[in-house]
XYZ file of C-alpha atoms in Angstrom:
262
model
C 56.320 131.969 72.595
C 56.054 134.805 70.037
C 53.428 132.816 68.167
C 51.386 132.405 71.344
C 51.534 136.140 72.134
C 50.522 136.976 68.552
C 47.568 134.602 68.816
C 46.424 136.177 72.098
C 46.653 139.663 70.579
C 44.533 138.609 67.612
C 41.879 137.089 69.896
C 41.822 140.186 72.118
C 41.487 142.492 69.093
C 38.638 140.380 67.693
C 36.755 140.486 71.020
C 37.253 144.267 71.246
C 36.016 144.765 67.659
C 32.917 142.638 68.286
C 32.132 144.545 71.502
C 32.602 147.864 69.705
C 30.287 146.789 66.856
C 27.691 145.500 69.344
C 27.838 148.779 71.282
C 27.426 150.743 68.039
C 24.437 148.597 67.056
C 22.818 149.025 70.471
C 23.391 152.775 70.249
C 21.730 152.948 66.828
C 18.785 150.905 68.093
C 18.438 153.212 71.099
C 18.339 156.292 68.868
C 15.668 154.696 66.681
C 13.594 153.739 69.721
C 13.944 157.218 71.218
C 12.868 158.834 67.969
C 9.704 156.725 67.957
C 8.757 157.478 71.560
C 9.454 161.230 71.342
C 7.622 161.726 68.043
C 4.555 163.168 69.817
C 1.401 164.512 68.195
C 1.495 168.103 66.969
C -2.227 168.477 67.560
C -3.234 171.635 69.433
C -6.801 172.249 70.611
C -7.643 175.826 71.619
C -10.969 176.591 73.328
C -12.671 179.753 72.077
C -15.962 179.694 73.989
C -18.706 177.272 75.063
C -18.712 174.737 72.177
C -16.255 176.551 69.911
C -12.659 175.409 69.455
C -9.797 175.521 66.976
C -7.793 172.396 66.143
C -4.415 172.779 64.435
C -2.202 169.945 63.192
C 0.054 169.358 60.196
C -1.347 171.599 57.436
C -4.904 171.577 58.803
C -6.842 174.166 60.769
C -10.329 173.087 61.864
C -12.838 175.492 63.362
C -15.350 173.558 65.449
C -18.791 175.224 65.728
C -17.395 178.725 65.052
C -19.232 181.519 66.905
C -18.554 185.007 68.337
C -17.702 186.646 65.015
C -14.561 186.996 62.941
C -12.660 188.718 65.763
C -12.656 185.541 67.875
C -10.413 183.906 65.248
C -8.091 186.833 64.569
C -5.133 184.917 65.991
C -5.610 181.948 63.671
C -5.063 181.261 59.995
C -8.035 180.655 57.717
C -9.594 177.235 58.344
C -9.056 174.368 55.966
C -12.209 172.794 57.445
C -15.179 173.911 59.521
C -16.977 171.256 61.550
C -20.563 171.958 62.687
C -22.589 169.758 65.035
C -26.131 171.198 65.043
C -28.504 173.940 63.874
C -28.665 175.884 67.146
C -27.006 179.290 67.254
C -24.269 178.291 69.688
C -23.082 175.770 67.085
C -24.225 177.077 63.689
C -23.748 180.850 63.860
C -24.680 182.249 60.447
C -23.292 185.696 61.272
C -19.872 184.261 62.062
C -19.892 181.924 59.060
C -20.656 184.851 56.748
C -17.961 187.031 58.320
C -15.189 184.444 57.986
C -13.263 183.941 54.743
C -14.285 180.384 53.883
C -13.566 180.571 50.155
C -10.921 177.824 50.463
C -12.663 175.978 53.316
C -14.634 172.745 53.326
C -17.553 172.646 55.767
C -18.457 169.266 57.280
C -21.948 169.138 58.752
C -25.139 167.075 59.116
C -27.867 167.453 56.487
C -30.011 169.663 58.730
C -27.152 172.172 58.957
C -26.161 171.915 55.290
C -29.686 172.883 54.235
C -29.421 176.121 56.256
C -25.987 177.237 55.055
C -26.389 176.910 51.288
C -25.653 180.612 50.825
C -22.343 180.490 52.714
C -19.404 181.134 50.400
C -17.434 177.970 51.141
C -15.282 175.857 48.868
C -17.490 172.824 49.554
C -20.180 171.677 51.962
C -19.799 167.994 52.842
C -22.805 166.265 54.404
C -22.146 163.577 56.987
C -24.926 161.902 58.928
C -25.100 159.713 62.023
C -22.872 156.612 61.872
C -21.100 157.686 58.682
C -17.313 157.959 58.415
C -15.422 160.128 55.952
C -11.685 160.211 55.294
C -9.630 163.280 54.460
C -5.940 163.803 53.772
C -4.757 164.130 57.370
C -7.710 162.889 59.443
C -10.929 160.881 59.552
C -14.356 161.976 60.824
C -16.987 159.657 62.274
C -20.445 161.097 62.997
C -21.901 159.959 66.327
C -25.597 160.476 67.225
C -26.425 163.255 69.703
C -29.879 163.618 71.225
C -31.906 163.991 74.408
C -33.360 161.198 76.514
C -35.371 163.006 79.202
C -39.030 163.491 78.277
C -38.940 167.200 79.098
C -35.864 167.718 76.917
C -36.844 165.814 73.768
C -37.836 169.100 72.102
C -34.241 170.331 72.171
C -32.341 167.679 70.194
C -34.029 164.924 68.210
C -32.116 161.814 67.207
C -30.610 162.004 63.730
C -30.559 165.785 63.344
C -27.140 166.658 64.776
C -23.756 164.989 65.060
C -21.199 164.408 67.720
C -17.829 163.652 66.105
C -14.864 161.367 66.549
C -11.817 162.775 64.795
C -8.893 160.453 64.204
C -5.768 162.609 64.053
C -2.216 161.274 64.304
C -3.632 157.930 65.510
C -5.525 159.682 68.326
C -9.308 159.370 68.626
C -10.856 162.638 69.795
C -14.564 162.795 70.630
C -16.699 165.941 70.709
C -20.123 165.118 72.097
C -22.098 168.036 70.709
C -25.481 168.522 72.447
C -26.474 165.206 73.945
C -27.351 163.227 77.030
C -25.632 160.020 78.146
C -26.966 158.043 75.205
C -26.037 154.395 74.512
C -23.956 155.424 71.498
C -21.740 157.497 73.785
C -21.540 154.927 76.559
C -20.457 152.263 74.050
C -17.568 154.234 72.551
C -14.213 152.448 72.439
C -10.571 153.547 72.485
C -11.149 157.275 72.945
C -8.010 159.248 73.744
C -9.606 162.658 74.355
C -13.296 163.297 75.039
C -15.020 166.673 75.165
C -18.298 166.184 77.010
C -21.183 168.639 77.402
C -23.088 169.124 80.689
C -25.658 171.892 80.960
C -29.321 172.062 81.849
C -31.934 172.071 80.540
C -30.415 171.442 77.107
C -28.108 168.452 77.595
C -27.404 166.558 80.821
C -26.426 166.881 84.448
C -22.883 166.697 85.769
C -23.756 163.323 87.326
C -25.054 161.882 84.034
C -21.995 163.128 82.166
C -19.675 161.557 84.738
C -21.559 158.264 84.606
C -21.233 158.131 80.815
C -17.512 158.877 80.995
C -17.028 156.092 83.521
C -18.752 153.749 81.068
C -16.570 154.390 78.002
C -13.370 155.340 79.873
C -11.485 157.829 77.691
C -7.855 158.458 78.564
C -8.530 162.168 78.982
C -11.814 163.969 79.535
C -12.414 167.678 78.966
C -15.645 169.238 80.272
C -16.970 171.715 77.685
C -20.313 173.244 76.754
C -21.179 173.629 80.443
C -23.184 176.876 80.498
C -26.922 176.455 81.111
C -29.816 178.739 81.956
C -28.739 178.810 85.608
C -25.104 179.627 84.892
C -22.065 177.364 84.664
C -22.212 173.708 85.679
C -20.033 172.481 88.532
C -17.112 170.993 86.574
C -15.123 170.563 89.791
C -17.823 168.213 91.063
C -17.682 166.380 87.730
C -13.941 165.840 88.158
C -14.414 164.581 91.726
C -17.037 162.020 90.662
C -14.927 160.703 87.798
C -11.672 160.436 89.745
C -13.328 158.946 92.822
C -14.560 156.058 90.690
C -11.661 155.778 88.229
C -8.426 157.605 88.978
C -6.888 156.449 85.692
C -9.066 158.894 83.717
C -7.368 162.278 83.517
C -9.813 165.171 83.829
C -8.476 168.296 82.119
C -10.248 171.545 82.920
C -9.912 174.307 80.322
C -11.532 177.723 80.626
C -14.244 177.930 77.976
C -15.746 181.115 79.429
C -12.866 183.587 79.970
C -15.135 186.634 79.582
C -17.871 185.488 81.923
C -19.279 188.045 84.313
């Protein structure tokens, strides 16, 4: 009888130990899984005005098309990189570039821009042209064509001169259109997480054309930017309505790019 009781105690203890070990293992696996799903991107994108933004992540600070003078960036550290899309003053502002301390900064720009900023005191000027990709320590840059399609607008942006950009940061693909219409290269984009799309006349495209392009390449998130034209600000609310009416899975995020507008 004693032998039988001893045997039952041993079996019970073994079962309890196995359950305890299994529970511990499951707990460890849960922690690992949680760590993976909560390890979100530290990327922060701050609109400054019109086409100008600051991107911060890891040890990098990127000024995109810096304009409005040194004061506009007083709340930010010196840039590790400056990214410029085109030669027009709302993208390549020589006064701002000369005012900023770029002595430790690398400027990434198309050839047409690089030729006009040779006198800027930057650490390095890196030329990137349409369809080229360059890799840096914490991100990659792919240059996407940007140009006009309408006959009356061809004088504004010729194909090959400026760049839109796809930045790959923390496994996210972020697209800045630059000055463009709904060109095939935009409509054929794949796997875009965040897209910043211009929409202003007469220089780029209508709200309807921008929405149609977005519905073609289906980014996860779309941010209207660069939406001031000669007749004032474009109707970004209408843009959102068109996109969400046709595809509610695309999140339209509206940031204020013109806080000082009159």
